[in-house]
Amino acid sequence: MNIDDVVEKAVKGEIELHEIDNFLEANAAMVARRLALEKILGISLPSIGSTILDYSEIKNRNAENVIGGIQIPVGVVGPLKINGDYAKGNFYVPLATTEGALIASVNRGCKAITKAGGAKVKIIFDGMARAPVFKLPNIDSVVNFLQWINKNLDKIKEVAESTTSHGKLKEIQPFVLGNNVWLRFVFETGDAMGMNMATIASEAICNFIESEFTEAKCVAVSGNMCSDKKQSMVNSIFGRGKTVIAEALIPSTILKEVLRTTAEAIHEVNLRKNLLGSARAGNIYQFNAHFANIIAAIFLATGQDMAQVVESSSGYTWTEVRGEDLYISVTLPSLEVGTVGGGTRLPTQREALSIMGVAGGGNPPGSNAKKFAEIIASTVLAGELNLLSALGNKELGRAHKMLGRGIKA
Ligand SMILES: CC(C)(COP(=O)([O-])OP(=O)([O-])OC[C@H]1O[C@@H](n2cnc3c(N)ncnc32)[C@H](O)[C@@H]1OP(=O)([O-])[O-])[C@@H](O)C(=O)NCCC(=O)NCCSC(=O)C[C@@](C)(O)CC(=O)[O-]
Ligand SMILES: NC(=O)C1=CN([C@@H]2O[C@H](COP(=O)(O)OP(=O)(O)OC[C@H]3O[C@@H](n4cnc5c(N)ncnc54)[C@H](OP(=O)(O)O)[C@@H]3O)[C@@H](O)[C@H]2O)C=CC1
């Protein structure tokens, strides 16, 4: 069949849109699907159709039923000076967004931090979790099961690590409710965010457990104690992905010259807004102003899994007035990022990673993902510093009128 015949059959409903892949080469199938959809809906989609995406690279890897691409503006902030264990030096960071003023805002924060000598950053935990839920007949069996797991840790590790060359099972965190047991498997995943890796390894463990401890039935490989793509206390307390802390000391001269503010003013906004306001609002995971803005914009630019913005943007902003200077830190308990795998292999996303020198696998493995996490946390610090200043200065509305609506002040 040629492309016109396939489009006609799809429009008549004789084949499903996704079945077009069976009749045409990948990129022709992407075009035919869009043309069929245009005819079915009586609209035209030339912008979505105009893309550099190569569907033969995406099919069976990144997306199904593809009709083209969506383009989002990407800007850069920086240079941002970072004094990390992996990220050392001055960095430009790509942010993909449609929120006018966001990039300018983070950029001003970068300027202040860089002038102040840079952000210090540390990763204090690294591990991707997957937690299957098992049902057992009764609580005697639960106790036996937990003992059996403890006795068989080496074998479980061997089974898990037979599925991956980079993944390492670090620990198993058990949780019990009645006759239900969650085993929260925590993996080191090298430079990958690791969710496929951890899931594939966890399925192998579940099969092994069910064959050896036959009273335990795995109900679901993800039992929500993981917790993936959902806000949860377990991620906040134990960490998931990387737990990262970034800090800076901003001298009063820089607060005045760059941010037009004082340490006291920023500290007061942080206390009354980020801490008290979040508490009063009943928010238990996000004692911050806009971690999500920076996390989402970097995730989008670099091919991270966007749904993980949910937990990756949880965290705390802490400030102290030191003399006339400001100490500020951000803590991100569950930053889930990778520089290989998932969307990081797509051409524009890979280029965005290369702006920070973190595209692909690191040497040693894992070092690129850690460097990337340090850069993200430092950029979040810049975003928080600047927005707290801007709020104290009553700049928010003016900035968004100017950069969000194109209206001069
Ligand atoms: C917009 C500014 C920075 C102007 O601030 P300004 O001080 O008037 O700007 P300036 O023209 O004097 O430039 C100062 C620096 O800002 C940066 N800058 C300035 N303009 C640009 C630009 N076009 N592109 C890139 N960088 C820019 C740049 O670093 C520049 O230094 P320079 O390079 O010139 O030496 C300031 O008013 C501001 O930060 N306002 C706050 C805006 C903001 O933070 N928005 C974030 C999104 S808010 C939101 O989504 C979440 C929220 C608020 O709802 C969450 C919550 O509840 O808290
Ligand atoms: N399955 C699920 O439940 C879920 C899946 N996802 C999706 O999972 C994807 C991300 O999974 P993830 O496992 O990170 O990626 P991939 O599934 O792409 O796996 C990463 C691959 O890279 C290989 N690799 C090569 N070099 C390195 C290196 N330096 N460090 C680590 N791995 C390396 C790994 O090999 P090897 O394994 O042999 O080491 C593995 O094959 C995203 O698309 C995301 O949207 C998201 C949430 C849930």
Short mmCIF file of N, CA, C and O in Angstrom, two decimals, residues 127-132 163-164 167 184-203 221-230 235 240-242 304-305 307-308 311 336-338 340-342:
data_model
loop_
_atom_site.label_atom_id
_atom_site.label_comp_id
_atom_site.label_asym_id
_atom_site.label_seq_id
_atom_site.Cartn_x
_atom_site.Cartn_y
_atom_site.Cartn_z
N GLY A 127 19.70 6.77 45.14
CA GLY A 127 19.08 5.44 45.00
C GLY A 127 17.68 5.53 44.44
O GLY A 127 16.86 6.29 44.94
N MET A 128 17.42 4.73 43.40
CA MET A 128 16.07 4.71 42.81
C MET A 128 15.29 3.53 43.40
O MET A 128 15.81 2.43 43.49
N ALA A 129 14.06 3.81 43.83
CA ALA A 129 13.28 2.79 44.54
C ALA A 129 12.14 2.24 43.69
O ALA A 129 11.48 2.97 42.95
N ARG A 130 11.91 0.93 43.83
CA ARG A 130 10.73 0.26 43.29
C ARG A 130 10.23 -0.65 44.41
O ARG A 130 11.02 -1.38 45.00
N ALA A 131 8.93 -0.59 44.74
CA ALA A 131 8.42 -1.34 45.90
C ALA A 131 7.22 -2.20 45.53
O ALA A 131 6.08 -1.75 45.59
N PRO A 132 7.46 -3.47 45.18
CA PRO A 132 6.33 -4.38 44.95
C PRO A 132 5.54 -4.62 46.23
O PRO A 132 6.11 -4.56 47.33
N THR A 163 20.02 -8.73 35.66
CA THR A 163 19.20 -8.09 34.62
C THR A 163 19.83 -6.80 34.08
O THR A 163 19.29 -6.18 33.16
N THR A 164 20.93 -6.35 34.67
CA THR A 164 21.49 -5.04 34.31
C THR A 164 22.99 -5.01 34.56
O THR A 164 23.47 -5.65 35.51
N GLY A 167 22.98 -1.42 37.12
CA GLY A 167 22.15 -1.36 38.33
C GLY A 167 22.73 -2.21 39.46
O GLY A 167 23.22 -3.31 39.24
N ARG A 184 10.68 -2.34 49.56
CA ARG A 184 11.13 -1.17 48.78
C ARG A 184 12.59 -1.41 48.38
O ARG A 184 13.50 -1.26 49.20
N PHE A 185 12.77 -1.84 47.13
CA PHE A 185 14.11 -2.13 46.62
C PHE A 185 14.76 -0.82 46.17
O PHE A 185 14.18 -0.07 45.38
N VAL A 186 15.96 -0.57 46.67
CA VAL A 186 16.66 0.68 46.33
C VAL A 186 17.90 0.33 45.51
O VAL A 186 18.74 -0.47 45.95
N PHE A 187 17.98 0.92 44.32
CA PHE A 187 19.06 0.59 43.38
C PHE A 187 19.95 1.81 43.10
O PHE A 187 19.44 2.93 42.97
N GLU A 188 21.23 1.53 42.94
CA GLU A 188 22.10 2.51 42.27
C GLU A 188 21.91 2.27 40.78
O GLU A 188 21.92 1.12 40.34
N THR A 189 21.75 3.34 40.00
CA THR A 189 21.40 3.14 38.58
C THR A 189 22.37 3.87 37.64
O THR A 189 22.02 4.17 36.50
N GLY A 190 23.56 4.14 38.10
CA GLY A 190 24.57 4.78 37.24
C GLY A 190 24.09 6.13 36.75
O GLY A 190 23.60 6.95 37.52
N ASP A 191 24.20 6.35 35.44
CA ASP A 191 23.80 7.65 34.88
C ASP A 191 22.33 7.67 34.45
O ASP A 191 21.85 8.69 33.95
N ALA A 192 21.65 6.51 34.60
CA ALA A 192 20.23 6.47 34.21
C ALA A 192 19.37 6.93 35.39
O ALA A 192 19.73 6.69 36.55
N MET A 193 18.23 7.57 35.07
CA MET A 193 17.25 7.85 36.14
C MET A 193 16.85 6.52 36.78
O MET A 193 16.68 6.43 37.99
N GLY A 194 16.69 5.47 35.96
CA GLY A 194 16.68 4.12 36.49
C GLY A 194 15.34 3.44 36.71
O GLY A 194 15.29 2.34 37.26
N MET A 195 14.26 4.09 36.27
CA MET A 195 12.96 3.50 36.59
C MET A 195 12.69 2.21 35.80
O MET A 195 12.17 1.24 36.34
N ASN A 196 13.10 2.16 34.53
CA ASN A 196 12.97 0.89 33.79
C ASN A 196 13.90 -0.15 34.38
O ASN A 196 13.52 -1.31 34.58
N MET A 197 15.12 0.28 34.64
CA MET A 197 16.14 -0.63 35.18
C MET A 197 15.66 -1.26 36.49
O MET A 197 15.73 -2.47 36.68
N ALA A 198 15.14 -0.41 37.39
CA ALA A 198 14.69 -0.89 38.70
C ALA A 198 13.45 -1.78 38.57
O ALA A 198 13.29 -2.75 39.32
N THR A 199 12.59 -1.45 37.61
CA THR A 199 11.36 -2.24 37.43
C THR A 199 11.69 -3.62 36.88
O THR A 199 11.16 -4.64 37.35
N ILE A 200 12.58 -3.66 35.90
CA ILE A 200 12.96 -4.95 35.29
C ILE A 200 13.64 -5.83 36.35
O ILE A 200 13.32 -7.02 36.49
N ALA A 201 14.53 -5.24 37.14
CA ALA A 201 15.21 -6.00 38.19
C ALA A 201 14.22 -6.45 39.27
O ALA A 201 14.29 -7.58 39.76
N SER A 202 13.26 -5.58 39.60
CA SER A 202 12.28 -5.92 40.65
C SER A 202 11.37 -7.06 40.20
O SER A 202 11.00 -7.93 40.99
N GLU A 203 11.00 -7.05 38.91
CA GLU A 203 10.17 -8.16 38.40
C GLU A 203 10.92 -9.48 38.52
O GLU A 203 10.33 -10.51 38.88
N VAL A 221 4.04 -5.05 40.87
CA VAL A 221 5.48 -4.74 40.99
C VAL A 221 5.68 -3.32 41.52
O VAL A 221 6.68 -3.01 42.15
N SER A 222 4.70 -2.43 41.28
CA SER A 222 4.71 -1.12 41.92
C SER A 222 3.57 -1.07 42.92
O SER A 222 2.40 -1.08 42.53
N GLY A 223 3.91 -1.06 44.22
CA GLY A 223 2.88 -1.06 45.26
C GLY A 223 2.66 0.31 45.87
O GLY A 223 2.09 0.43 46.96
N ASN A 224 3.15 1.36 45.19
CA ASN A 224 2.98 2.76 45.61
C ASN A 224 3.79 3.17 46.84
O ASN A 224 3.72 4.32 47.25
N MET A 225 4.57 2.24 47.41
CA MET A 225 5.52 2.67 48.45
C MET A 225 6.83 3.09 47.80
O MET A 225 7.80 3.40 48.49
N CYS A 226 6.86 3.14 46.45
CA CYS A 226 8.13 3.43 45.74
C CYS A 226 8.62 4.86 46.05
O CYS A 226 9.79 4.98 46.42
N SER A 227 7.92 5.96 45.93
CA SER A 227 6.67 6.23 45.25
C SER A 227 6.96 6.99 43.97
O SER A 227 7.59 8.05 44.04
N ASP A 228 6.51 6.47 42.83
CA ASP A 228 6.84 7.09 41.56
C ASP A 228 5.72 8.02 41.11
O ASP A 228 4.56 7.62 41.06
N LYS A 229 6.07 9.26 40.77
CA LYS A 229 5.15 10.22 40.17
C LYS A 229 3.99 10.58 41.09
O LYS A 229 2.89 10.88 40.64
N LYS A 230 4.26 10.51 42.40
CA LYS A 230 3.26 10.91 43.39
C LYS A 230 4.00 11.53 44.57
O LYS A 230 5.09 11.08 44.91
N ASN A 235 9.28 9.23 50.11
CA ASN A 235 10.36 9.82 49.30
C ASN A 235 11.05 10.95 50.05
O ASN A 235 12.26 11.13 49.96
N ARG A 240 14.62 9.58 47.18
CA ARG A 240 14.41 8.75 45.97
C ARG A 240 15.11 9.47 44.83
O ARG A 240 15.00 10.70 44.71
N GLY A 241 15.84 8.74 44.00
CA GLY A 241 16.70 9.42 43.06
C GLY A 241 17.86 9.99 43.88
O GLY A 241 18.48 9.26 44.66
N LYS A 242 18.06 11.29 43.77
CA LYS A 242 19.18 11.88 44.53
C LYS A 242 18.66 12.90 45.55
O LYS A 242 17.77 13.68 45.23
N GLN A 304 13.98 14.56 30.59
CA GLN A 304 13.65 13.80 31.81
C GLN A 304 12.17 13.40 31.74
O GLN A 304 11.42 13.90 30.90
N ASP A 305 11.76 12.52 32.65
CA ASP A 305 10.35 12.10 32.69
C ASP A 305 9.55 13.20 33.41
O ASP A 305 9.70 13.40 34.63
N ALA A 307 6.58 13.56 34.44
CA ALA A 307 5.68 13.24 35.56
C ALA A 307 6.44 13.20 36.88
O ALA A 307 5.85 13.34 37.95
N GLN A 308 7.75 13.04 36.82
CA GLN A 308 8.54 13.00 38.05
C GLN A 308 8.85 14.39 38.60
O GLN A 308 9.50 14.50 39.66
N GLU A 311 7.50 14.68 42.44
CA GLU A 311 8.30 14.50 43.67
C GLU A 311 9.66 15.18 43.60
O GLU A 311 10.24 15.54 44.63
N GLU A 336 14.97 13.10 40.67
CA GLU A 336 15.09 11.88 39.85
C GLU A 336 15.53 12.27 38.45
O GLU A 336 14.72 12.75 37.64
N VAL A 337 16.81 12.07 38.17
CA VAL A 337 17.35 12.53 36.89
C VAL A 337 18.34 11.55 36.30
O VAL A 337 18.98 10.79 37.02
N GLY A 338 18.48 11.60 34.97
CA GLY A 338 19.47 10.77 34.29
C GLY A 338 20.06 11.51 33.10
O GLY A 338 19.47 12.48 32.59
N VAL A 340 21.48 9.31 30.64
CA VAL A 340 21.27 8.30 29.60
C VAL A 340 19.86 7.75 29.79
O VAL A 340 19.28 7.87 30.86
N GLY A 341 19.33 7.12 28.73
CA GLY A 341 18.02 6.49 28.83
C GLY A 341 16.88 7.47 28.65
O GLY A 341 17.07 8.69 28.62
N GLY A 342 15.67 6.91 28.49
CA GLY A 342 14.47 7.73 28.35
C GLY A 342 14.60 8.76 27.25
O GLY A 342 15.14 8.49 26.17
#
